[in-house]
Short mmCIF file of C-alpha atoms and ligand atoms in Angstrom, two decimals:
data_model
loop_
_atom_site.label_atom_id
_atom_site.label_comp_id
_atom_site.label_asym_id
_atom_site.label_seq_id
_atom_site.Cartn_x
_atom_site.Cartn_y
_atom_site.Cartn_z
CA MET A 12 4.53 -0.74 16.58
CA LYS A 13 4.72 2.91 15.62
CA ILE A 14 4.26 3.09 11.89
CA VAL A 15 4.45 6.16 9.65
CA LEU A 16 3.06 5.77 6.15
CA THR A 17 3.92 8.34 3.51
CA SER A 18 2.21 8.82 0.18
CA SER A 19 1.67 11.51 -2.45
CA GLU A 20 -2.05 10.66 -2.56
CA ALA A 21 -4.63 9.07 -0.27
CA VAL A 22 -8.41 8.93 -0.20
CA PRO A 23 -10.01 11.42 0.72
CA PHE A 24 -7.12 13.89 0.48
CA GLY A 25 -6.43 13.51 -3.25
CA LYS A 26 -6.53 10.63 -5.72
CA THR A 27 -5.36 9.84 -9.22
CA GLY A 28 -5.32 6.03 -8.98
CA GLY A 29 -4.90 2.90 -6.90
CA LEU A 30 -2.10 4.32 -4.72
CA ALA A 31 -4.62 6.60 -3.02
CA ASP A 32 -6.86 3.65 -2.13
CA VAL A 33 -3.93 1.71 -0.69
CA ALA A 34 -2.62 4.70 1.26
CA SER A 35 -5.88 4.94 3.17
CA GLY A 36 -6.82 1.25 3.31
CA LEU A 37 -3.54 -0.11 4.66
CA PRO A 38 -3.09 2.37 7.57
CA LYS A 39 -6.68 1.77 8.65
CA ALA A 40 -6.17 -1.99 8.63
CA LEU A 41 -2.90 -1.68 10.57
CA ALA A 42 -4.52 0.59 13.16
CA LYS A 43 -7.31 -1.96 13.59
CA ARG A 44 -4.63 -4.52 14.43
CA GLY A 45 -3.57 -2.31 17.34
CA HIS A 46 -0.66 -0.37 15.88
CA ASP A 47 -0.02 3.34 16.31
CA VAL A 48 -0.26 4.54 12.72
CA SER A 49 0.13 7.95 11.14
CA LEU A 50 -0.05 9.01 7.54
CA PHE A 51 1.68 11.91 5.76
CA VAL A 52 0.24 13.29 2.52
CA PRO A 53 0.55 16.67 0.79
CA HIS A 54 -2.25 19.17 1.42
CA TYR A 55 -4.02 19.61 -1.93
CA PRO A 56 -6.70 22.24 -1.19
CA GLN A 57 -8.37 21.61 -4.56
CA PHE A 58 -8.70 17.86 -4.12
CA ILE A 59 -9.22 17.23 -0.42
CA ASP A 60 -12.75 16.18 0.44
CA GLN A 61 -14.30 19.43 1.66
CA SER A 62 -15.94 17.73 4.62
CA ILE A 63 -12.53 17.03 6.18
CA SER A 64 -11.75 19.47 8.94
CA HIS A 65 -8.18 19.99 9.98
CA THR A 66 -6.16 22.12 12.34
CA ARG A 67 -2.85 23.79 11.80
CA LEU A 68 -0.20 22.59 14.21
CA PHE A 69 0.42 25.97 15.84
CA ASP A 70 2.42 24.38 18.57
CA PHE A 71 4.94 23.27 16.04
CA ASN A 72 8.25 24.34 17.54
CA VAL A 73 10.21 24.24 14.35
CA PRO A 74 8.22 25.39 11.36
CA ILE A 75 9.00 23.65 8.12
CA ASN A 76 11.76 25.69 6.63
CA LEU A 77 13.90 23.85 4.18
CA ALA A 78 16.74 24.51 1.82
CA ILE A 79 15.68 22.99 -1.48
CA GLY A 80 18.37 23.66 -4.07
CA GLU A 81 19.16 27.34 -3.89
CA GLU A 82 15.82 28.33 -2.35
CA THR A 83 14.56 28.29 1.19
CA ILE A 84 10.99 27.03 1.20
CA ALA A 85 8.72 27.49 4.17
CA GLY A 86 5.67 25.36 4.86
CA SER A 87 3.61 23.97 7.66
CA VAL A 88 1.75 20.89 8.73
CA LEU A 89 -1.99 20.44 9.25
CA LYS A 90 -3.42 17.66 11.31
CA THR A 91 -6.57 15.60 10.91
CA VAL A 92 -7.65 11.97 11.12
CA LEU A 93 -8.37 9.38 8.50
CA PRO A 94 -12.17 8.94 8.39
CA ASP A 95 -13.51 5.86 10.23
CA SER A 96 -10.21 5.30 12.02
CA ASN A 97 -7.83 6.55 14.68
CA VAL A 98 -5.02 7.10 12.17
CA ASP A 99 -3.45 10.57 12.56
CA VAL A 100 -3.03 12.34 9.26
CA TYR A 101 -0.42 15.04 8.74
CA LEU A 102 -0.97 17.20 5.69
CA VAL A 103 2.18 18.91 4.43
CA ASP A 104 1.03 22.38 3.45
CA GLN A 105 2.90 24.48 0.91
CA PRO A 106 0.44 26.28 -1.37
CA GLU A 107 2.92 27.18 -4.11
CA LEU A 108 3.88 23.54 -4.52
CA PHE A 109 0.62 21.74 -3.78
CA ASP A 110 -2.32 24.11 -4.34
CA ARG A 111 -2.56 23.47 -8.06
CA ASP A 112 -5.11 22.30 -10.64
CA GLY A 113 -3.66 18.77 -10.64
CA ILE A 114 -1.69 16.40 -8.46
CA TYR A 115 1.21 15.55 -10.80
CA GLN A 116 0.18 17.34 -13.96
CA SER A 117 -1.88 20.32 -15.00
CA ALA A 118 -5.48 19.81 -16.03
CA GLY A 119 -4.34 20.65 -19.57
CA GLY A 120 -2.04 17.66 -19.73
CA GLY A 121 1.70 18.04 -19.13
CA GLN A 122 3.55 16.85 -16.03
CA TYR A 123 4.59 19.73 -13.77
CA THR A 124 8.22 20.45 -14.56
CA ASP A 125 9.09 21.00 -10.89
CA ASN A 126 7.84 17.62 -9.60
CA CYS A 127 11.30 16.72 -8.34
CA LYS A 128 11.40 19.90 -6.25
CA ARG A 129 7.82 19.42 -5.01
CA PHE A 130 8.39 15.90 -3.73
CA ALA A 131 11.92 16.55 -2.47
CA PHE A 132 10.32 19.22 -0.29
CA PHE A 133 7.57 16.79 0.73
CA CYS A 134 10.09 14.13 1.82
CA ARG A 135 12.29 16.54 3.75
CA ALA A 136 9.23 18.13 5.38
CA ILE A 137 8.07 14.69 6.54
CA MET A 138 11.44 13.88 8.11
CA GLN A 139 11.56 17.28 9.79
CA ALA A 140 8.01 16.90 11.12
CA ILE A 141 8.66 13.38 12.45
CA ASP A 142 11.68 14.79 14.24
CA THR A 143 9.90 17.85 15.64
CA LEU A 144 6.86 15.89 16.75
CA GLN A 145 9.13 13.20 18.20
CA LEU A 146 7.06 10.47 16.61
CA CYS A 147 9.99 8.01 17.00
CA PRO A 148 8.56 5.52 14.49
CA ASP A 149 9.67 1.90 14.30
CA VAL A 150 8.94 1.94 10.60
CA ILE A 151 8.63 4.61 7.94
CA HIS A 152 6.85 3.20 4.92
CA ALA A 153 7.47 5.01 1.63
CA ASN A 154 5.26 4.51 -1.42
CA ASP A 155 6.38 5.12 -5.00
CA TRP A 156 8.96 7.58 -6.30
CA GLN A 157 7.40 10.64 -4.71
CA THR A 158 8.55 9.38 -1.30
CA GLY A 159 11.64 7.54 -2.57
CA LEU A 160 13.97 10.09 -1.00
CA ILE A 161 12.78 9.19 2.51
CA PRO A 162 14.71 5.89 2.92
CA ALA A 163 17.82 7.74 1.70
CA LEU A 164 17.36 10.62 4.15
CA LEU A 165 16.81 8.13 6.96
CA ALA A 166 19.92 6.12 6.09
CA THR A 167 22.26 9.05 5.46
CA GLU A 168 21.09 11.95 7.65
CA TYR A 169 18.67 10.85 10.35
CA ARG A 170 19.60 7.38 11.54
CA GLU A 171 22.08 8.60 14.12
CA GLN A 172 19.72 11.26 15.46
CA PRO A 173 17.72 10.77 18.68
CA GLY A 174 14.36 9.25 17.89
CA PHE A 175 15.51 7.56 14.69
CA GLU A 176 18.11 5.07 15.94
CA LYS A 177 15.75 2.13 15.67
CA THR A 178 13.67 3.38 12.76
CA ARG A 179 13.69 1.18 9.67
CA SER A 180 12.23 1.85 6.23
CA VAL A 181 10.09 0.00 3.72
CA MET A 182 9.75 1.08 0.09
CA THR A 183 6.69 -0.12 -1.82
CA ILE A 184 6.61 -0.05 -5.61
CA HIS A 185 3.06 0.46 -6.84
CA ASN A 186 4.00 0.89 -10.48
CA LEU A 187 7.55 0.54 -11.76
CA ALA A 188 6.68 2.50 -14.89
CA PHE A 189 6.74 5.72 -12.85
CA GLN A 190 10.22 6.30 -11.44
CA GLY A 191 10.59 10.03 -10.80
CA ARG A 192 13.39 10.47 -13.30
CA SER A 193 14.94 13.85 -13.93
CA TRP A 194 18.19 15.34 -15.16
CA HIS A 195 21.26 14.87 -13.03
CA PHE A 196 21.39 18.47 -11.83
CA ASP A 197 18.19 17.93 -9.80
CA MET A 198 20.48 16.15 -7.33
CA GLN A 199 20.94 19.56 -5.76
CA LEU A 200 17.17 19.69 -5.01
CA THR A 201 17.44 16.52 -2.93
CA GLY A 202 20.15 18.04 -0.73
CA MET A 203 21.97 14.69 -0.88
CA ASP A 204 25.72 14.66 -1.38
CA TRP A 205 26.82 14.24 -5.00
CA LYS A 206 28.77 11.16 -3.96
CA TYR A 207 25.46 9.28 -3.97
CA PHE A 208 24.96 10.05 -7.64
CA ASN A 209 26.39 6.77 -8.88
CA TRP A 210 24.96 3.71 -10.61
CA GLU A 211 24.58 1.74 -7.39
CA GLN A 212 22.53 4.42 -5.61
CA MET A 213 20.66 7.42 -7.01
CA GLU A 214 21.69 7.46 -10.65
CA SER A 215 20.11 5.39 -13.40
CA TRP A 216 21.03 5.62 -17.07
CA GLY A 217 22.54 9.07 -16.51
CA GLU A 218 19.56 10.53 -14.69
CA LEU A 219 18.51 11.07 -11.10
CA ASN A 220 16.01 8.32 -10.26
CA LEU A 221 13.99 8.73 -7.06
CA LEU A 222 12.33 5.31 -7.15
CA LYS A 223 15.71 3.62 -7.48
CA THR A 224 16.90 5.80 -4.60
CA GLY A 225 14.13 4.43 -2.40
CA ILE A 226 14.81 0.85 -3.53
CA VAL A 227 18.52 0.90 -2.76
CA PHE A 228 18.32 2.72 0.58
CA ALA A 229 15.24 1.00 2.06
CA ASP A 230 15.59 -1.85 4.54
CA LYS A 231 12.90 -3.83 2.73
CA ILE A 232 11.25 -3.44 -0.64
CA THR A 233 7.75 -4.59 -1.40
CA THR A 234 5.57 -4.50 -4.41
CA VAL A 235 1.87 -5.01 -4.72
CA SER A 236 1.58 -8.64 -5.80
CA PRO A 237 3.77 -11.75 -5.79
CA THR A 238 3.59 -12.17 -9.58
CA TYR A 239 4.62 -8.53 -10.17
CA ALA A 240 7.53 -9.01 -7.73
CA ALA A 241 8.84 -11.74 -10.04
CA GLU A 242 7.96 -9.92 -13.29
CA ILE A 243 9.83 -6.71 -12.45
CA GLN A 244 13.06 -8.67 -12.19
CA THR A 245 12.82 -9.48 -15.91
CA PRO A 246 13.77 -7.19 -18.82
CA GLN A 247 10.19 -7.32 -20.18
CA PHE A 248 8.61 -5.74 -17.11
CA GLY A 249 11.68 -4.24 -15.38
CA CYS A 250 11.42 -0.74 -16.97
CA GLY A 251 15.22 -0.49 -16.96
CA LEU A 252 15.50 -1.34 -13.23
CA ASP A 253 15.32 -5.15 -13.49
CA ALA A 254 19.05 -5.56 -12.79
CA VAL A 255 18.74 -3.38 -9.66
CA LEU A 256 15.77 -5.42 -8.48
CA ARG A 257 17.55 -8.71 -9.13
CA HIS A 258 20.44 -7.39 -7.07
CA TRP A 259 18.08 -6.63 -4.16
CA SER A 260 15.83 -9.66 -4.68
CA ASP A 261 16.47 -11.09 -1.22
CA ASP A 262 14.88 -7.95 0.26
CA LEU A 263 12.01 -7.81 -2.24
CA LEU A 264 8.59 -9.23 -1.41
CA GLY A 265 5.20 -9.16 -3.15
CA ILE A 266 2.17 -8.48 -0.93
CA ILE A 267 -1.16 -8.18 -2.69
CA ASN A 268 -3.21 -5.06 -1.95
CA GLY A 269 -6.52 -5.37 -0.19
CA SER A 270 -9.70 -3.46 -0.77
CA ASP A 271 -11.00 -0.86 1.66
CA THR A 272 -14.31 -2.48 2.51
CA ASP A 273 -15.54 0.70 4.23
CA LEU A 274 -15.50 2.34 0.80
CA TRP A 275 -16.09 -0.61 -1.55
CA ASN A 276 -18.90 -2.79 -0.28
CA PRO A 277 -22.19 -3.38 -2.11
CA ALA A 278 -23.98 -3.87 1.22
CA THR A 279 -23.21 -0.34 2.44
CA ASP A 280 -22.35 1.62 -0.72
CA PRO A 281 -24.11 5.03 -0.66
CA HIS A 282 -23.57 5.55 -4.41
CA ILE A 283 -25.63 2.65 -5.79
CA ALA A 284 -29.35 2.22 -6.55
CA LEU A 285 -29.91 -0.81 -4.30
CA ARG A 286 -27.56 -2.23 -1.71
CA TYR A 287 -27.01 -5.98 -1.78
CA ASP A 288 -24.88 -8.82 -0.55
CA ALA A 289 -24.40 -12.45 -1.57
CA SER A 290 -27.88 -13.39 -0.38
CA THR A 291 -29.60 -10.61 -2.36
CA ILE A 292 -27.25 -10.51 -5.35
CA VAL A 293 -29.84 -11.33 -8.03
CA ALA A 294 -32.25 -8.52 -7.14
CA GLY A 295 -29.45 -6.12 -6.23
CA LYS A 296 -27.54 -6.47 -9.44
CA ALA A 297 -30.65 -6.37 -11.59
CA LYS A 298 -31.71 -3.07 -10.04
CA CYS A 299 -28.21 -1.55 -10.20
CA LYS A 300 -27.87 -2.61 -13.84
CA GLN A 301 -31.18 -1.06 -14.81
CA ALA A 302 -30.29 2.16 -12.95
CA LEU A 303 -26.89 2.32 -14.66
CA GLN A 304 -28.40 1.75 -18.10
CA HIS A 305 -30.90 4.52 -17.35
CA GLU A 306 -28.24 6.94 -16.07
CA LEU A 307 -26.03 6.38 -19.12
CA GLY A 308 -28.81 6.32 -21.73
CA LEU A 309 -28.21 2.68 -22.69
CA ASP A 310 -31.06 0.42 -23.82
CA GLU A 311 -32.73 -0.68 -20.60
CA LYS A 312 -32.65 -4.39 -21.38
CA ALA A 313 -32.13 -6.82 -18.52
CA HIS A 314 -30.67 -9.69 -20.52
CA VAL A 315 -28.04 -7.96 -22.63
CA PRO A 316 -24.60 -8.47 -21.02
CA LEU A 317 -23.12 -5.20 -19.82
CA PHE A 318 -19.32 -4.80 -19.58
CA GLY A 319 -17.90 -2.01 -17.41
CA MET A 320 -14.45 -0.40 -17.40
CA VAL A 321 -13.15 2.36 -15.11
CA SER A 322 -9.60 3.19 -15.93
CA ARG A 323 -6.80 5.47 -16.92
CA MET A 324 -6.94 5.39 -20.72
CA THR A 325 -3.48 4.20 -21.69
CA ASP A 326 -1.75 1.37 -23.52
CA GLN A 327 -1.05 -0.22 -20.14
CA LYS A 328 -4.77 -0.77 -19.64
CA GLY A 329 -5.32 -2.34 -23.08
CA PHE A 330 -7.18 0.50 -24.83
CA ASP A 331 -5.07 -0.14 -27.94
CA LEU A 332 -6.56 -3.66 -28.06
CA LEU A 333 -10.10 -2.32 -27.75
CA GLU A 334 -9.46 0.16 -30.55
CA HIS A 335 -8.45 -2.72 -32.81
CA ILE A 336 -11.60 -4.79 -32.16
CA GLU A 337 -14.14 -1.98 -32.45
CA THR A 338 -16.24 -3.95 -34.95
CA GLN A 339 -16.26 -7.12 -32.85
CA LEU A 340 -17.31 -5.12 -29.77
CA ILE A 341 -20.34 -3.77 -31.57
CA ASP A 342 -21.16 -7.05 -33.35
CA SER A 343 -21.09 -8.91 -30.03
CA GLY A 344 -24.39 -7.23 -29.15
CA ALA A 345 -23.16 -6.56 -25.60
CA GLN A 346 -23.31 -3.17 -23.92
CA PHE A 347 -20.25 -1.27 -22.67
CA ALA A 348 -19.89 1.45 -20.02
CA PHE A 349 -16.54 3.28 -20.00
CA LEU A 350 -15.32 5.82 -17.46
CA GLY A 351 -11.84 7.26 -17.58
CA SER A 352 -9.42 9.75 -18.98
CA GLY A 353 -5.92 9.65 -20.33
CA GLU A 354 -4.30 9.66 -23.74
CA PRO A 355 -6.28 11.84 -26.20
CA GLN A 356 -6.22 9.10 -28.87
CA PHE A 357 -8.12 6.69 -26.59
CA GLU A 358 -10.45 9.32 -25.15
CA THR A 359 -11.43 10.23 -28.73
CA PHE A 360 -11.91 6.60 -29.75
CA ILE A 361 -14.13 5.76 -26.77
CA ALA A 362 -16.16 8.98 -27.05
CA LYS A 363 -16.69 8.40 -30.79
CA LEU A 364 -17.76 4.78 -30.23
CA ALA A 365 -20.33 5.98 -27.71
CA SER A 366 -21.63 8.76 -29.93
CA GLU A 367 -22.05 6.33 -32.86
CA HIS A 368 -23.78 3.66 -30.75
CA PRO A 369 -25.43 5.58 -27.89
CA LYS A 370 -27.78 2.76 -26.88
CA GLN A 371 -24.97 0.21 -26.76
CA VAL A 372 -21.87 2.11 -25.62
CA ALA A 373 -21.64 4.79 -22.95
CA ALA A 374 -18.57 6.89 -22.27
CA LYS A 375 -17.79 9.39 -19.60
CA ILE A 376 -14.42 11.06 -20.01
CA GLY A 377 -13.26 12.37 -16.66
CA PHE A 378 -13.00 11.34 -13.03
CA ASP A 379 -16.21 10.42 -11.18
CA ASN A 380 -16.00 8.33 -8.02
CA GLY A 381 -19.78 7.81 -7.66
CA LEU A 382 -20.11 6.58 -11.24
CA ALA A 383 -17.11 4.26 -10.71
CA HIS A 384 -19.09 2.59 -7.91
CA ARG A 385 -22.26 2.42 -10.00
CA ILE A 386 -20.38 0.82 -12.90
CA GLU A 387 -18.92 -1.81 -10.55
CA ALA A 388 -22.38 -2.56 -9.15
CA GLY A 389 -24.40 -2.31 -12.38
CA SER A 390 -22.17 -4.19 -14.82
CA ASP A 391 -22.32 -7.93 -15.39
CA ALA A 392 -18.67 -8.20 -16.37
CA TYR A 393 -15.60 -5.99 -16.10
CA LEU A 394 -12.84 -5.46 -18.70
CA MET A 395 -9.21 -5.26 -17.59
CA PRO A 396 -7.03 -6.44 -20.49
CA SER A 397 -3.89 -4.78 -19.09
CA TYR A 398 -0.46 -5.29 -20.59
CA PHE A 399 0.96 -5.12 -17.08
CA GLU A 400 -0.83 -4.62 -13.78
CA PRO A 401 1.18 -4.37 -10.55
CA CYS A 402 -1.85 -5.32 -8.46
CA GLY A 403 -5.00 -3.84 -9.93
CA LEU A 404 -7.84 -2.93 -7.67
CA ASN A 405 -10.80 -2.81 -10.00
CA GLN A 406 -10.82 -6.56 -10.59
CA MET A 407 -11.10 -7.00 -6.81
CA TYR A 408 -13.83 -4.37 -6.50
CA SER A 409 -15.63 -6.12 -9.35
CA MET A 410 -15.57 -9.49 -7.63
CA GLN A 411 -16.73 -7.90 -4.35
CA TYR A 412 -19.71 -6.53 -6.28
CA GLY A 413 -20.48 -9.85 -8.02
CA THR A 414 -19.20 -8.49 -11.34
CA VAL A 415 -17.12 -10.97 -13.31
CA PRO A 416 -13.69 -9.70 -14.41
CA LEU A 417 -12.05 -10.47 -17.76
CA VAL A 418 -8.31 -9.87 -17.38
CA CYS A 419 -4.86 -10.58 -18.79
CA ARG A 420 -2.85 -13.04 -16.72
CA VAL A 421 -0.24 -10.55 -15.46
CA GLY A 422 0.83 -9.15 -12.08
CA GLY A 423 -1.91 -8.94 -9.46
CA LEU A 424 -4.52 -9.95 -12.02
CA ALA A 425 -2.84 -13.37 -12.26
CA ASP A 426 -2.80 -13.59 -8.45
CA THR A 427 -6.50 -12.79 -7.95
CA VAL A 428 -8.49 -13.98 -10.97
CA VAL A 429 -8.98 -17.70 -11.59
CA ASP A 430 -10.12 -18.50 -15.12
CA ALA A 431 -13.49 -20.14 -15.73
CA SER A 432 -11.96 -23.21 -17.34
CA THR A 433 -13.98 -26.43 -17.17
CA GLU A 434 -11.65 -27.74 -14.49
CA ASN A 435 -11.77 -24.58 -12.34
CA MET A 436 -15.56 -24.44 -12.64
CA ALA A 437 -15.82 -28.07 -11.56
CA THR A 438 -13.74 -27.39 -8.44
CA ASN A 439 -15.50 -24.06 -7.77
CA GLN A 440 -12.23 -22.13 -7.94
CA ALA A 441 -13.15 -19.92 -10.89
CA ASN A 442 -14.09 -16.29 -10.31
CA GLY A 443 -13.47 -14.69 -13.72
CA PHE A 444 -11.82 -15.01 -17.10
CA SER A 445 -8.15 -14.63 -17.88
CA PHE A 446 -5.86 -15.00 -20.87
CA ASP A 447 -2.18 -14.64 -21.74
CA ARG A 448 -0.82 -11.91 -23.94
CA ILE A 449 2.00 -12.68 -26.39
CA PRO A 450 5.33 -12.08 -24.54
CA GLN A 451 7.26 -9.01 -25.70
CA THR A 452 10.92 -8.25 -25.79
CA GLY A 453 11.95 -4.66 -25.15
CA GLU A 454 9.57 -1.70 -25.47
CA TYR A 455 5.87 -2.58 -25.57
CA THR A 456 4.37 -2.64 -29.05
CA PHE A 457 0.81 -3.42 -30.07
CA ASN A 458 0.25 -7.03 -31.13
CA PRO A 459 -2.93 -7.73 -33.17
CA GLN A 460 -3.00 -11.33 -31.88
CA ASP A 461 -3.63 -9.96 -28.38
CA ALA A 462 -6.57 -7.96 -29.70
CA ASP A 463 -8.04 -11.02 -31.45
CA GLN A 464 -7.60 -12.99 -28.25
CA LEU A 465 -9.50 -10.29 -26.32
CA ALA A 466 -12.36 -10.44 -28.84
CA PHE A 467 -12.46 -14.21 -28.42
CA GLN A 468 -12.51 -13.90 -24.62
CA ILE A 469 -15.38 -11.39 -24.73
CA GLU A 470 -17.37 -14.01 -26.68
CA ARG A 471 -16.46 -16.59 -24.02
CA VAL A 472 -17.83 -14.29 -21.31
CA ILE A 473 -21.02 -13.72 -23.27
CA ASP A 474 -21.47 -17.48 -23.78
CA MET A 475 -21.25 -18.13 -20.06
CA TYR A 476 -23.53 -15.18 -19.28
CA ARG A 477 -26.19 -16.98 -21.35
CA ASN A 478 -26.07 -19.85 -18.83
CA PRO A 479 -27.51 -18.31 -15.64
CA GLU A 480 -26.55 -21.24 -13.45
CA LEU A 481 -22.85 -21.16 -14.35
CA TRP A 482 -22.83 -17.35 -14.35
CA ASN A 483 -24.25 -17.26 -10.87
CA GLN A 484 -21.68 -19.78 -9.65
CA LEU A 485 -18.91 -17.58 -11.02
CA ARG A 486 -20.07 -14.32 -9.50
CA MET A 487 -20.97 -15.94 -6.17
CA ARG A 488 -17.41 -17.23 -5.88
CA GLY A 489 -16.11 -13.66 -6.23
CA ILE A 490 -18.54 -11.99 -3.85
CA LEU A 491 -17.89 -14.60 -1.15
CA GLN A 492 -14.08 -14.29 -1.19
CA ASP A 493 -12.29 -12.09 1.36
CA TRP A 494 -10.90 -9.08 -0.54
CA SER A 495 -10.37 -6.96 2.57
CA TRP A 496 -7.01 -5.67 3.81
CA THR A 497 -7.00 -8.11 6.74
CA PRO A 498 -4.74 -10.85 5.26
CA SER A 499 -2.33 -8.38 3.62
CA ALA A 500 -2.09 -6.10 6.68
CA ALA A 501 -1.02 -9.20 8.64
CA LYS A 502 1.76 -9.78 6.09
CA PHE A 503 2.96 -6.18 6.42
CA GLU A 504 2.89 -6.57 10.18
CA GLU A 505 5.11 -9.64 9.88
CA LEU A 506 7.52 -7.78 7.61
CA TYR A 507 7.71 -4.76 9.93
CA LYS A 508 8.31 -7.06 12.92
CA GLU A 509 11.17 -8.72 11.09
CA ILE A 510 13.00 -5.43 10.41
CA VAL A 511 12.18 -3.99 13.83
CA SER A 512 13.64 -7.01 15.62
CA ALA A 513 16.71 -6.86 13.35
CA ALA A 514 17.08 -3.20 14.37
CA LEU A 515 16.90 -4.12 18.04
CA GLU A 516 19.55 -6.78 17.53
CA ASP A 517 21.77 -4.22 15.76
CA ALA A 518 21.32 -1.84 18.69
CA ALA A 519 22.16 -4.53 21.29
P1 ADP B 13 -4.06 2.30 -11.43
O1 ADP B 13 -3.60 2.58 -10.04
O2 ADP B 13 -3.04 1.70 -12.34
O3 ADP B 13 -4.73 3.48 -12.07
P2 ADP B 13 -5.91 0.42 -10.16
O4 ADP B 13 -6.88 -0.57 -10.73
O5 ADP B 13 -4.90 -0.12 -9.20
O6 ADP B 13 -5.20 1.16 -11.37
O7 ADP B 13 -6.71 1.55 -9.39
C1 ADP B 13 -7.48 2.50 -10.06
C2 ADP B 13 -8.34 3.20 -9.04
O8 ADP B 13 -8.71 4.48 -9.56
C3 ADP B 13 -9.64 2.50 -8.74
O9 ADP B 13 -10.11 2.84 -7.46
C4 ADP B 13 -10.58 3.10 -9.81
O10 ADP B 13 -11.93 2.97 -9.48
C5 ADP B 13 -10.13 4.52 -9.81
N1 ADP B 13 -10.32 5.25 -11.05
C6 ADP B 13 -9.57 5.20 -12.18
N2 ADP B 13 -10.06 6.04 -13.11
C7 ADP B 13 -11.15 6.62 -12.57
C8 ADP B 13 -12.11 7.58 -13.04
N3 ADP B 13 -12.02 8.09 -14.26
N4 ADP B 13 -13.11 7.96 -12.20
C9 ADP B 13 -13.20 7.43 -10.96
N5 ADP B 13 -12.34 6.52 -10.46
C10 ADP B 13 -11.33 6.12 -11.24
#
């Protein structure tokens, strides 16, 4: 099949979170299965890995020249390949829109106010480029709100055009909390007719909603884990779109993300002190732990449990719980290594904790890919007490690296982590620790019982860590499981086949 994936971020062209990992891992895995795959991402000159060479498509017959609202915006397309693959990558180049100090927001904090315009241009540029290059895809796969306009453009403007008659679209929701909402008048930036601004299509609670747009116009909708697919149809996790998702539930499917094992693999990882696999896990982890403690200025003690956490610092990720159990964290005697950035309140809390207990707590505020790998390799356990987690990648990376995750039983965390209960240990199913948060109704609010539960679970982890035999059983289970994209790419292939054969039947 000819598959075009579209995403606002992808490793190594720009990354703020898990979407970027998926947008490079999935196309690679599909290409390995024999499909003709291309990927469209914006060209972010400040964030693209400088070793990537690319060429401008001079032979482009129709340059990108688009009416976006009242402006005409010109751009172009650069071409390169995804490293370690034969996936063609098209970089949509428009310096005014994409050569900035951030991907969605300025380094100083606030979201760019013209994000709707930026990604409306991106979506229209992709459709124009697919047309000009005559890629004739079977499937265009949109990811998150930034590409939500694409299924709508396909359904309303392109489907009748040569090269698009059999093209079908998939919309994947990576995080329902981000919907690309803006005031109604931004409709004019999309270039879509105002008749689509209604509650069944592009409008939601009075605003333009680009994620909803993608959901309602796509031929199939996926999200990144089976549990999250069910959760987002409930008011608690539906972020105001649960009724829409219930309406489309027959077309909605949860497919768990995989991990890009070219990038995340302790046996080949260039960032870590000693490479290891299941057969050398004891020596490998001991060396990586000592090196991490040394790098971060922690006490270099081999037998103190070390918890890692690499994360956006937000309520979603459970930083409010950690703030509440500050005393218990310190009294536990364990060490903690934090890497992340986000809400100032949590950055300040973590930085202060580290400055008060420098031998026990380390904090790096910022984005550091190498350190993220070293924390995965050097930690004994990994904290992920998220309130919601569509899929979560770090718990999978942790298990690949023999690092035991402690998670809340939500979304993809519930689908990947099996709690170390007596029963699960006896049947060798356990690979981590998980617990339930108290259910909420309406807007999320902090619940102290969740924080106490987290403190209790940290003690549970420490108890098991003190029993090397059980601990080893737990981490071996994780490192030996298949976390690669292979099983999930096969599920996407099945889904694409289903819509492609339906398209052929429609055409017949
Ligand atoms: P989300 O997409 O919600 O942020 P995921 O767990 O799905 O969470 O993916 C997060 C990805 O971003 C992982 O690859 C993680 O290692 C990476 N990441 C998050 N914060 C940082 C950071 N400060 N430095 C380096 N990598 C980070």
